[in-house]
Amino acid sequence: MKKQILILVCILSYSFAFAQKTSYNITGKVIDKTSKEPLEYATIVLKNTKTNKISGGVTNSKGNFNVIAAKGVYDISIEFISFKTIHYKNRTIDKDLKLGTITLSEDAAVLDEVEIIAEKTTVDIRLDKKIYNVGKDMTVKGGSISDVLDNVPSVSVDVEGNVSLRGNENVRILIDGKPSSLVGLDGASALRQLPAEAIERVEVITSPSARYDAEGTAGILNIILRKGKITGFNGSINASAGNPTQYGVSANINYRTKKYNVFTNTGYNYRNGPGNSFNDVTYFDNNRNITGFLKEVRKNNRLREGYNSSFGIEYYLSQNSSILGNVVIRKSDGENTTANNVDFFDANKTIIDNRVRNENELSDSKSIQYSINYTNRLNDSGKKLTIDLQYSKSDQDENGTIFQNNIFIEDNITLRNSVRKLLQIDYVFPKEDGSQIELGYKADLDKTNSDYKNNPAIPYSNPKLDPSNNLDFEQNIYALYSQYGKKINRFSYLLGLRAELTEQNINLLTTNEVYNKSYAQLFPTVNLGYELSESTSFTLGYSKRLRRPRSWFLNPFESRSSETNIFKGNVDLDPTFTNSFDVGYLKKWDKVTLNSSVYYRHSTGIYQFISQERGDFVNGVPVIVRSPINLSSEDSYGFEFNTSYRVSRKVNFSGSFNFFGFETVGSFNGIDFGNKNTSWSTRFNAKVTLPGQIQWQTRVFYRGPQVNAQSTREGIASVNLAFSKDLWKDNGTLVLNVSDLLNSRKRKGYSYTPNSESYSEFQWRQRQVSLSFTYRFNQKKNQRQRRSQQNNDFDEGGEGFGK
C-alpha cells in the first residue's frame, strides 16, 4: 500500500499554457547589514517615471520579494522603518530583473525618533491561511494560550477549554508547525497552563494546502512561539498576580551573534480556579408519565501549579544554512476538589434520598520534547531544504478518591503515557518562470498506554461492571505530498495532493482483545487568488480533510463522571471525511479593512454522541451511557467577516461575525438522530488611548444558542476589560485586566433521552482580575516595528513567491 501511495504522489504533475508575457518579475532579498538577518515587511516602491504611478510590494518572513511590473522605466526604492533607503534610478524593465541580496543599514539619525504608533493585532492574509500577530493584546496579559485563542477571529474556546474554529471543534492544533508535547495528553488543560506571553502569532488555516496534515475537518491552528532574533543580549520578564488566587512569572531571553543564537522561554504559574455546576433532571416512563426528579449541585475548586521551559540554540553553518536544537519541558501538578450534593425526589416532588458526594483528585503531568531542525536555503531564488526530527514523551498520573455521605466509596487511579516520534522533510524548488514546486515526506509515530484502576469499597457483584482497564493504542501516519504554484500577473494558484497511510493498533490488555485498522487516502487541495486591485482581492479554496478517532473514543470500557452518567468508547468507530470549500473577499480602504468568507463543508461518517439507558438503576434513577457512533452525513455552511476601523492614532475598533449552520442525517437503533440548526457568534474589540498615555481595551463576545439531536445550548456572553500604562521610557508596561467582567461565562442548556429531560448550568471559572508587569531590557517596546500589510501569498514554503 505504501508503494502505491508513493507512486500516486510521484506521478503528480502539472502543465499550463501561458499567454505572451506582458509583465516582469523584480526579485531580491533584503537583509540587515549588521546582523545579516532577513527584514520582513521591508517595502519595495516602484514609481513609473512616465506616469508617476506608484506600485510595489513587501518582503516576506525570509526577506524575499517578487514584485510584478509592466514594461517601462522605473525609480525603485527599498525602504524599512529606521533604516537608510536604497535607491535604483531610471531602471528599464523589459525583462525579469534580479536585484540579488540588498543590505540595509540602520539610520542613526532617526532610530531614536521612530514614531511609537498604537500597538494592535495585525492580520496578514496569505493564499492558504490568515496570520494573526498577537501583538500587545492587553486582555490576555497574565492569561494563557487558551485566552489568546479565544481572542482570535474565527476561533472560540468554550467554558471547558475546548477550541472550535467556525463553530466546529475538530481543529488540529500545532505548535511551530508540528504536533507537540506542549499540548500534552489533555489538550484543553495543557493550553490553559501555557502563558500567553509565549506566543508570537497564531496562524488560522481554514483551507490548508497539501503541506499540512489532513487531520482536522474544521482546519488548523498553528501556534508560533516567541524566539528571540535581535542581535546581542536582550529579552523581557513578565510577572502577574490576580484574584481568584493566581500568580506567575515568565521570561523571554535571547543572545545572538553572527554565528549562533541562544534563546529561552521559561515560565511558572499557580492558579486557583473555583467553578460550579447545576443539573435538574425529570424522569418519565414509556408513556411520558413523570416518575421522579433529581437535583444536583456541584462546587469545584481546581488548584494548578505549572512550570514550562523552552531552550534552544541555533547555529549558523553559513549565510544560507543553520541547525537548530530545542528542548521543551512542561510539568504540572494539580488538585481538584468537588462537592456534589444530589437530591432524589419521587413523582410528587417529595424528597426520598440525599447524597453528598466528595471527590478529591491529585494529578501530576510532565512532558519533554527534543527537536532538531536543519534548514538550507540552497540559493537566493528561494530553493530550500528543511529536515525536522522530533521525539517527545508525556506522562500523566491521576489519583482520585470518592466519599459519599462521609463513607469511602472508591479510589480511581489513571496512569497514561505517550511516546511520539516525528520525521519531516520539505523541499522547495522555485523555477525560472516564477512558478514553484514543493515536495515533502512525513512520518508521525505515536504510542499511548492508558491504565485505569477502579478500587471500590464493595467489590462488584458482576465483574463486567468493573470499569478497570488497560489499553495500548498505537497510531502511525505516513504522508507524502506535492504542490505546485505560480502567480500570473494578478492571478495566483497553489495546487497540491497529499497521500496519507494510517495504521492503528488497539490492544485491550484487560481482555486480550486486539483490533487493527489500516486505511490510505488521497487529499487534494486547491487554493486560488485574484487581485482585482491593490486594495481588493478574492480567494477560493478547496481541501479534503479527515477526523481520526482518538484512543479515548475507541476504548470500549466505561468511565464515569457520576453514579448515573457513563461514557463508553466505540472500538468500531471510523474516521470522518470532509470536503471543504471556502470563498474569501478582502477589501482595504484608507482606515477600514474588511475580510470576509463564505464556506461549505460536506462530511461523511460524522461522530454523534448517543445517550442510552444501560438497564440498571441507582436509587430508582436509570444509568445513562453516552457513546460515539458514525452517523451517515452532515452538511455545514457559514459566513464570516472580520473588520477593523482605525479612527485615529488613538482610537481603533475591530469586530467579527460568524454565522454557521448544519444539517445532520442519520439514525441509530430505529431512532432518527437527524438534526438541523443554525447559530452565530460575534466579537467586538475597542482600543483607546486615554489622557496620560493610558491604553484602554474592551472586548465583548457573544456565542449564540445551539441545538443538536439530543440537546440544546443557550447563548453565552462575556466582557473583558484592560488598562495599560508604559513606564520607565517604555521599558516597562503595567496592565490591569478583568476577565469575564459580568461573571456570565456559563454554559446553560437542556438535554433529552426517551425517558428523561434535564437542565444544566456549568461555569469553569469565575471572574478573574489580574495585574501584570513586563520589563524589557536592551530592546524597545516597538523595536523596529514592522508595518505589517495584508497580502495574498503563499507561506514560508513559498517565500519570495507571489509578492
Short mmCIF file of N, CA, C and O in Angstrom, two decimals, residues 425-524:
data_model
loop_
_atom_site.label_atom_id
_atom_site.label_comp_id
_atom_site.label_asym_id
_atom_site.label_seq_id
_atom_site.Cartn_x
_atom_site.Cartn_y
_atom_site.Cartn_z
N ILE A 425 10.46 16.04 6.09
CA ILE A 425 11.40 16.58 5.10
C ILE A 425 10.60 17.38 4.08
O ILE A 425 9.62 16.89 3.53
N ASP A 426 11.01 18.64 3.85
CA ASP A 426 10.35 19.51 2.88
C ASP A 426 11.40 20.08 1.93
O ASP A 426 12.47 20.53 2.37
N TYR A 427 11.04 20.13 0.67
CA TYR A 427 11.94 20.67 -0.35
C TYR A 427 11.17 21.63 -1.24
O TYR A 427 10.13 21.27 -1.80
N VAL A 428 11.65 22.86 -1.34
CA VAL A 428 11.02 23.89 -2.16
C VAL A 428 11.93 24.21 -3.34
O VAL A 428 13.12 24.46 -3.15
N PHE A 429 11.34 24.18 -4.54
CA PHE A 429 12.13 24.39 -5.76
C PHE A 429 11.46 25.42 -6.65
O PHE A 429 10.56 25.11 -7.41
N PRO A 430 11.87 26.70 -6.57
CA PRO A 430 11.33 27.71 -7.48
C PRO A 430 11.92 27.52 -8.88
O PRO A 430 13.10 27.19 -9.04
N LYS A 431 11.11 27.79 -9.90
CA LYS A 431 11.56 27.66 -11.28
C LYS A 431 11.76 29.04 -11.89
O LYS A 431 11.28 30.06 -11.38
N GLU A 432 12.47 29.08 -13.00
CA GLU A 432 12.81 30.35 -13.62
C GLU A 432 11.59 31.11 -14.11
O GLU A 432 11.62 32.34 -14.23
N ASP A 433 10.50 30.41 -14.42
CA ASP A 433 9.32 31.10 -14.92
C ASP A 433 8.47 31.68 -13.80
O ASP A 433 7.37 32.18 -14.04
N GLY A 434 8.97 31.65 -12.55
CA GLY A 434 8.25 32.21 -11.43
C GLY A 434 7.35 31.22 -10.71
O GLY A 434 6.77 31.55 -9.69
N SER A 435 7.25 30.02 -11.20
CA SER A 435 6.44 29.00 -10.54
C SER A 435 7.27 28.32 -9.45
O SER A 435 8.47 28.57 -9.31
N GLN A 436 6.63 27.46 -8.70
CA GLN A 436 7.30 26.82 -7.58
C GLN A 436 6.74 25.42 -7.34
O GLN A 436 5.53 25.21 -7.37
N ILE A 437 7.64 24.48 -7.12
CA ILE A 437 7.27 23.10 -6.80
C ILE A 437 7.73 22.80 -5.38
O ILE A 437 8.81 23.23 -4.96
N GLU A 438 6.90 22.10 -4.64
CA GLU A 438 7.27 21.70 -3.28
C GLU A 438 6.95 20.23 -3.09
O GLU A 438 5.87 19.76 -3.46
N LEU A 439 7.88 19.50 -2.48
CA LEU A 439 7.71 18.09 -2.19
C LEU A 439 8.01 17.84 -0.72
O LEU A 439 8.81 18.56 -0.11
N GLY A 440 7.37 16.84 -0.14
CA GLY A 440 7.63 16.56 1.26
C GLY A 440 7.24 15.17 1.68
O GLY A 440 6.42 14.50 1.03
N TYR A 441 7.83 14.74 2.79
CA TYR A 441 7.53 13.44 3.41
C TYR A 441 7.43 13.65 4.91
O TYR A 441 8.15 14.46 5.50
N LYS A 442 6.52 12.89 5.54
CA LYS A 442 6.36 12.98 6.98
C LYS A 442 5.98 11.63 7.56
O LYS A 442 5.13 10.92 7.01
N ALA A 443 6.61 11.28 8.66
CA ALA A 443 6.24 10.09 9.44
C ALA A 443 5.95 10.54 10.86
O ALA A 443 6.80 11.17 11.51
N ASP A 444 4.76 10.25 11.35
CA ASP A 444 4.31 10.64 12.68
C ASP A 444 3.90 9.36 13.42
O ASP A 444 2.86 8.77 13.13
N LEU A 445 4.73 8.93 14.38
CA LEU A 445 4.53 7.65 15.08
C LEU A 445 4.18 7.93 16.53
O LEU A 445 4.95 8.56 17.26
N ASP A 446 3.02 7.45 16.95
CA ASP A 446 2.50 7.77 18.28
C ASP A 446 2.07 6.49 18.98
O ASP A 446 1.33 5.67 18.41
N LYS A 447 2.54 6.32 20.21
CA LYS A 447 2.15 5.14 21.00
C LYS A 447 1.73 5.60 22.39
O LYS A 447 2.47 6.31 23.08
N THR A 448 0.51 5.20 22.81
CA THR A 448 -0.06 5.65 24.08
C THR A 448 -0.56 4.46 24.88
O THR A 448 -1.17 3.54 24.33
N ASN A 449 -0.30 4.48 26.18
CA ASN A 449 -0.85 3.49 27.09
C ASN A 449 -1.69 4.19 28.14
O ASN A 449 -1.28 5.21 28.71
N SER A 450 -2.89 3.65 28.39
CA SER A 450 -3.79 4.18 29.42
C SER A 450 -4.19 3.04 30.34
O SER A 450 -4.82 2.07 29.91
N ASP A 451 -3.81 3.16 31.61
CA ASP A 451 -4.09 2.11 32.60
C ASP A 451 -4.98 2.71 33.69
O ASP A 451 -4.54 3.58 34.46
N TYR A 452 -6.25 2.27 33.72
CA TYR A 452 -7.23 2.80 34.67
C TYR A 452 -7.60 1.70 35.67
O TYR A 452 -8.01 0.60 35.27
N LYS A 453 -7.46 2.02 36.96
CA LYS A 453 -7.79 1.06 38.02
C LYS A 453 -8.87 1.66 38.91
O LYS A 453 -8.72 2.76 39.44
N ASN A 454 -9.95 0.92 39.08
CA ASN A 454 -11.05 1.31 39.96
C ASN A 454 -11.07 0.36 41.16
O ASN A 454 -11.17 -0.86 41.00
N ASN A 455 -10.95 0.94 42.38
CA ASN A 455 -10.90 0.13 43.60
C ASN A 455 -12.09 0.51 44.48
O ASN A 455 -12.01 1.44 45.30
N PRO A 456 -13.23 -0.18 44.36
CA PRO A 456 -14.43 0.16 45.14
C PRO A 456 -14.35 -0.42 46.55
O PRO A 456 -13.65 -1.41 46.81
N ALA A 457 -15.09 0.23 47.47
CA ALA A 457 -15.15 -0.29 48.84
C ALA A 457 -15.86 -1.63 48.86
O ALA A 457 -15.50 -2.53 49.63
N ILE A 458 -16.89 -1.79 48.01
CA ILE A 458 -17.63 -3.04 47.92
C ILE A 458 -17.37 -3.63 46.54
O ILE A 458 -17.68 -2.99 45.52
N PRO A 459 -16.78 -4.82 46.44
CA PRO A 459 -16.48 -5.40 45.14
C PRO A 459 -17.74 -5.54 44.28
O PRO A 459 -18.85 -5.71 44.79
N TYR A 460 -17.57 -5.50 42.97
CA TYR A 460 -18.69 -5.61 42.05
C TYR A 460 -19.24 -7.04 42.08
O TYR A 460 -18.49 -8.01 42.01
N SER A 461 -20.60 -7.11 42.18
CA SER A 461 -21.22 -8.44 42.13
C SER A 461 -21.12 -9.03 40.73
O SER A 461 -21.06 -10.25 40.57
N ASN A 462 -21.09 -8.15 39.73
CA ASN A 462 -20.93 -8.59 38.34
C ASN A 462 -19.61 -8.01 37.83
O ASN A 462 -19.48 -6.80 37.65
N PRO A 463 -18.59 -8.86 37.58
CA PRO A 463 -17.27 -8.36 37.14
C PRO A 463 -17.35 -7.52 35.86
O PRO A 463 -16.48 -6.69 35.63
N LYS A 464 -18.38 -7.72 35.05
CA LYS A 464 -18.50 -6.95 33.81
C LYS A 464 -18.74 -5.47 34.07
O LYS A 464 -18.54 -4.64 33.19
N LEU A 465 -19.22 -5.14 35.30
CA LEU A 465 -19.47 -3.75 35.63
C LEU A 465 -18.21 -3.02 36.10
O LEU A 465 -18.22 -1.80 36.28
N ASP A 466 -17.11 -3.77 36.32
CA ASP A 466 -15.85 -3.16 36.76
C ASP A 466 -15.26 -2.37 35.59
O ASP A 466 -14.91 -2.94 34.55
N PRO A 467 -15.10 -1.04 35.71
CA PRO A 467 -14.59 -0.24 34.59
C PRO A 467 -13.06 -0.27 34.46
O PRO A 467 -12.52 0.36 33.54
N SER A 468 -12.35 -0.97 35.35
CA SER A 468 -10.89 -1.01 35.26
C SER A 468 -10.46 -1.57 33.91
O SER A 468 -11.04 -2.54 33.40
N ASN A 469 -9.44 -0.94 33.32
CA ASN A 469 -8.98 -1.41 32.01
C ASN A 469 -7.58 -0.90 31.73
O ASN A 469 -7.12 0.08 32.32
N ASN A 470 -6.93 -1.60 30.82
CA ASN A 470 -5.59 -1.22 30.38
C ASN A 470 -5.57 -1.27 28.85
O ASN A 470 -5.86 -2.31 28.26
N LEU A 471 -5.23 -0.13 28.24
CA LEU A 471 -5.32 -0.02 26.79
C LEU A 471 -3.99 0.44 26.21
O LEU A 471 -3.39 1.42 26.66
N ASP A 472 -3.51 -0.28 25.19
CA ASP A 472 -2.39 0.16 24.35
C ASP A 472 -2.95 0.65 23.03
O ASP A 472 -3.69 -0.09 22.36
N PHE A 473 -2.58 1.87 22.66
CA PHE A 473 -3.05 2.43 21.39
C PHE A 473 -1.84 2.93 20.61
O PHE A 473 -1.06 3.75 21.10
N GLU A 474 -1.72 2.44 19.39
CA GLU A 474 -0.60 2.85 18.54
C GLU A 474 -1.16 3.37 17.22
O GLU A 474 -1.99 2.71 16.59
N GLN A 475 -0.71 4.54 16.81
CA GLN A 475 -1.14 5.12 15.55
C GLN A 475 0.07 5.65 14.79
O GLN A 475 0.79 6.53 15.28
N ASN A 476 0.29 5.13 13.61
CA ASN A 476 1.39 5.55 12.75
C ASN A 476 0.82 6.14 11.47
O ASN A 476 -0.01 5.52 10.81
N ILE A 477 1.28 7.34 11.14
CA ILE A 477 0.80 8.03 9.93
C ILE A 477 2.00 8.35 9.05
O ILE A 477 2.98 8.97 9.50
N TYR A 478 1.91 7.91 7.81
CA TYR A 478 2.96 8.17 6.82
C TYR A 478 2.35 9.02 5.70
O TYR A 478 1.27 8.72 5.20
N ALA A 479 3.05 10.08 5.33
CA ALA A 479 2.48 11.01 4.36
C ALA A 479 3.53 11.45 3.34
O ALA A 479 4.71 11.62 3.66
N LEU A 480 3.06 11.63 2.11
CA LEU A 480 3.84 12.24 1.03
C LEU A 480 2.98 13.33 0.41
O LEU A 480 1.76 13.19 0.30
N TYR A 481 3.62 14.43 0.00
CA TYR A 481 2.82 15.47 -0.64
C TYR A 481 3.64 16.15 -1.73
O TYR A 481 4.87 16.13 -1.74
N SER A 482 2.90 16.75 -2.65
CA SER A 482 3.50 17.57 -3.69
C SER A 482 2.54 18.71 -3.99
O SER A 482 1.32 18.54 -3.95
N GLN A 483 3.09 19.89 -4.24
CA GLN A 483 2.24 21.00 -4.65
C GLN A 483 3.00 21.92 -5.61
O GLN A 483 4.23 21.97 -5.62
N TYR A 484 2.21 22.60 -6.42
CA TYR A 484 2.75 23.45 -7.47
C TYR A 484 1.98 24.76 -7.47
O TYR A 484 0.75 24.78 -7.37
N GLY A 485 2.70 25.86 -7.56
CA GLY A 485 2.04 27.15 -7.53
C GLY A 485 2.73 28.16 -8.41
O GLY A 485 3.90 28.04 -8.77
N LYS A 486 1.96 29.20 -8.78
CA LYS A 486 2.51 30.27 -9.60
C LYS A 486 1.61 31.49 -9.49
O LYS A 486 0.42 31.39 -9.17
N LYS A 487 2.22 32.65 -9.74
CA LYS A 487 1.46 33.88 -9.83
C LYS A 487 1.64 34.46 -11.23
O LYS A 487 2.75 34.68 -11.70
N ILE A 488 0.51 34.66 -11.91
CA ILE A 488 0.50 35.23 -13.26
C ILE A 488 -0.21 36.57 -13.18
O ILE A 488 -1.44 36.62 -13.05
N ASN A 489 0.56 37.64 -13.25
CA ASN A 489 0.00 38.97 -13.08
C ASN A 489 -0.77 39.05 -11.75
O ASN A 489 -0.20 38.90 -10.69
N ARG A 490 -2.07 39.17 -11.81
CA ARG A 490 -2.87 39.31 -10.58
C ARG A 490 -3.46 37.99 -10.10
O ARG A 490 -4.13 37.95 -9.07
N PHE A 491 -3.22 36.93 -10.82
CA PHE A 491 -3.81 35.63 -10.50
C PHE A 491 -2.76 34.70 -9.89
O PHE A 491 -1.65 34.56 -10.41
N SER A 492 -3.11 34.08 -8.74
CA SER A 492 -2.23 33.13 -8.07
C SER A 492 -2.95 31.81 -7.91
O SER A 492 -4.17 31.76 -7.71
N TYR A 493 -2.20 30.73 -7.98
CA TYR A 493 -2.79 29.42 -7.71
C TYR A 493 -1.78 28.54 -7.01
O TYR A 493 -0.56 28.68 -7.17
N LEU A 494 -2.29 27.62 -6.21
CA LEU A 494 -1.49 26.65 -5.48
C LEU A 494 -2.27 25.34 -5.47
O LEU A 494 -3.32 25.23 -4.84
N LEU A 495 -1.77 24.35 -6.20
CA LEU A 495 -2.44 23.06 -6.36
C LEU A 495 -1.61 21.98 -5.69
O LEU A 495 -0.38 21.96 -5.83
N GLY A 496 -2.26 21.09 -4.97
CA GLY A 496 -1.50 20.08 -4.25
C GLY A 496 -2.23 18.76 -4.10
O GLY A 496 -3.45 18.69 -4.27
N LEU A 497 -1.47 17.74 -3.78
CA LEU A 497 -2.02 16.42 -3.49
C LEU A 497 -1.21 15.81 -2.36
O LEU A 497 0.03 15.79 -2.40
N ARG A 498 -1.91 15.32 -1.35
CA ARG A 498 -1.27 14.68 -0.21
C ARG A 498 -1.82 13.26 -0.08
O ARG A 498 -3.03 13.04 -0.23
N ALA A 499 -0.93 12.31 0.17
CA ALA A 499 -1.33 10.92 0.40
C ALA A 499 -0.95 10.54 1.83
O ALA A 499 0.18 10.80 2.26
N GLU A 500 -1.90 9.96 2.56
CA GLU A 500 -1.63 9.56 3.93
C GLU A 500 -2.06 8.11 4.15
O GLU A 500 -3.16 7.71 3.76
N LEU A 501 -1.17 7.35 4.77
CA LEU A 501 -1.47 5.99 5.19
C LEU A 501 -1.53 5.96 6.71
O LEU A 501 -0.59 6.39 7.39
N THR A 502 -2.66 5.49 7.26
CA THR A 502 -2.85 5.42 8.71
C THR A 502 -2.92 3.97 9.15
O THR A 502 -3.68 3.18 8.60
N GLU A 503 -2.12 3.63 10.16
CA GLU A 503 -2.14 2.29 10.77
C GLU A 503 -2.48 2.44 12.24
O GLU A 503 -1.77 3.13 12.98
N GLN A 504 -3.57 1.83 12.69
CA GLN A 504 -3.99 1.88 14.08
C GLN A 504 -4.00 0.47 14.68
O GLN A 504 -4.56 -0.46 14.08
N ASN A 505 -3.40 0.35 15.85
CA ASN A 505 -3.39 -0.92 16.58
C ASN A 505 -3.96 -0.67 17.97
O ASN A 505 -3.42 0.14 18.72
N ILE A 506 -5.04 -1.38 18.30
CA ILE A 506 -5.70 -1.23 19.59
C ILE A 506 -5.60 -2.55 20.33
O ILE A 506 -6.10 -3.59 19.86
N ASN A 507 -4.94 -2.53 21.49
CA ASN A 507 -4.74 -3.75 22.27
C ASN A 507 -5.38 -3.56 23.64
O ASN A 507 -4.91 -2.77 24.46
N LEU A 508 -6.48 -4.26 23.88
CA LEU A 508 -7.16 -4.23 25.18
C LEU A 508 -6.49 -5.28 26.07
O LEU A 508 -6.83 -6.47 26.04
N LEU A 509 -5.50 -4.83 26.85
CA LEU A 509 -4.72 -5.76 27.66
C LEU A 509 -5.57 -6.47 28.71
O LEU A 509 -5.26 -7.59 29.13
N THR A 510 -6.64 -5.82 29.15
CA THR A 510 -7.50 -6.41 30.19
C THR A 510 -8.19 -7.68 29.70
O THR A 510 -8.35 -8.65 30.45
N THR A 511 -8.61 -7.68 28.44
CA THR A 511 -9.36 -8.82 27.89
C THR A 511 -8.61 -9.55 26.79
O THR A 511 -9.15 -10.48 26.19
N ASN A 512 -7.36 -9.13 26.52
CA ASN A 512 -6.54 -9.73 25.46
C ASN A 512 -7.20 -9.65 24.08
O ASN A 512 -7.05 -10.55 23.25
N GLU A 513 -7.93 -8.57 23.85
CA GLU A 513 -8.53 -8.35 22.53
C GLU A 513 -7.64 -7.38 21.74
O GLU A 513 -7.14 -6.39 22.27
N VAL A 514 -7.50 -7.68 20.44
CA VAL A 514 -6.66 -6.86 19.58
C VAL A 514 -7.46 -6.45 18.34
O VAL A 514 -8.12 -7.28 17.71
N TYR A 515 -7.42 -5.16 18.02
CA TYR A 515 -8.09 -4.64 16.84
C TYR A 515 -7.08 -3.86 16.01
O TYR A 515 -6.37 -2.99 16.54
N ASN A 516 -7.01 -4.14 14.72
CA ASN A 516 -6.09 -3.45 13.82
C ASN A 516 -6.87 -2.80 12.68
O ASN A 516 -7.78 -3.40 12.12
N LYS A 517 -6.50 -1.57 12.36
CA LYS A 517 -7.11 -0.87 11.24
C LYS A 517 -6.02 -0.22 10.40
O LYS A 517 -5.00 0.25 10.93
N SER A 518 -6.26 -0.18 9.11
CA SER A 518 -5.32 0.47 8.20
C SER A 518 -6.11 1.06 7.04
O SER A 518 -6.96 0.38 6.45
N TYR A 519 -5.87 2.31 6.73
CA TYR A 519 -6.56 2.92 5.60
C TYR A 519 -5.67 3.99 4.98
O TYR A 519 -4.90 4.67 5.65
N ALA A 520 -5.77 4.10 3.65
CA ALA A 520 -4.99 5.08 2.88
C ALA A 520 -5.95 5.95 2.09
O ALA A 520 -6.96 5.49 1.59
N GLN A 521 -5.60 7.24 2.00
CA GLN A 521 -6.46 8.18 1.30
C GLN A 521 -5.61 9.23 0.60
O GLN A 521 -4.50 9.55 1.03
N LEU A 522 -6.15 9.76 -0.50
CA LEU A 522 -5.57 10.91 -1.18
C LEU A 522 -6.35 12.16 -0.79
O LEU A 522 -7.58 12.14 -0.72
N PHE A 523 -5.63 13.28 -0.57
CA PHE A 523 -6.24 14.52 -0.12
C PHE A 523 -5.82 15.66 -1.06
O PHE A 523 -4.74 16.26 -0.88
N PRO A 524 -6.64 15.98 -2.07
CA PRO A 524 -6.30 17.07 -2.97
C PRO A 524 -6.59 18.43 -2.34
O PRO A 524 -7.48 18.56 -1.49
#
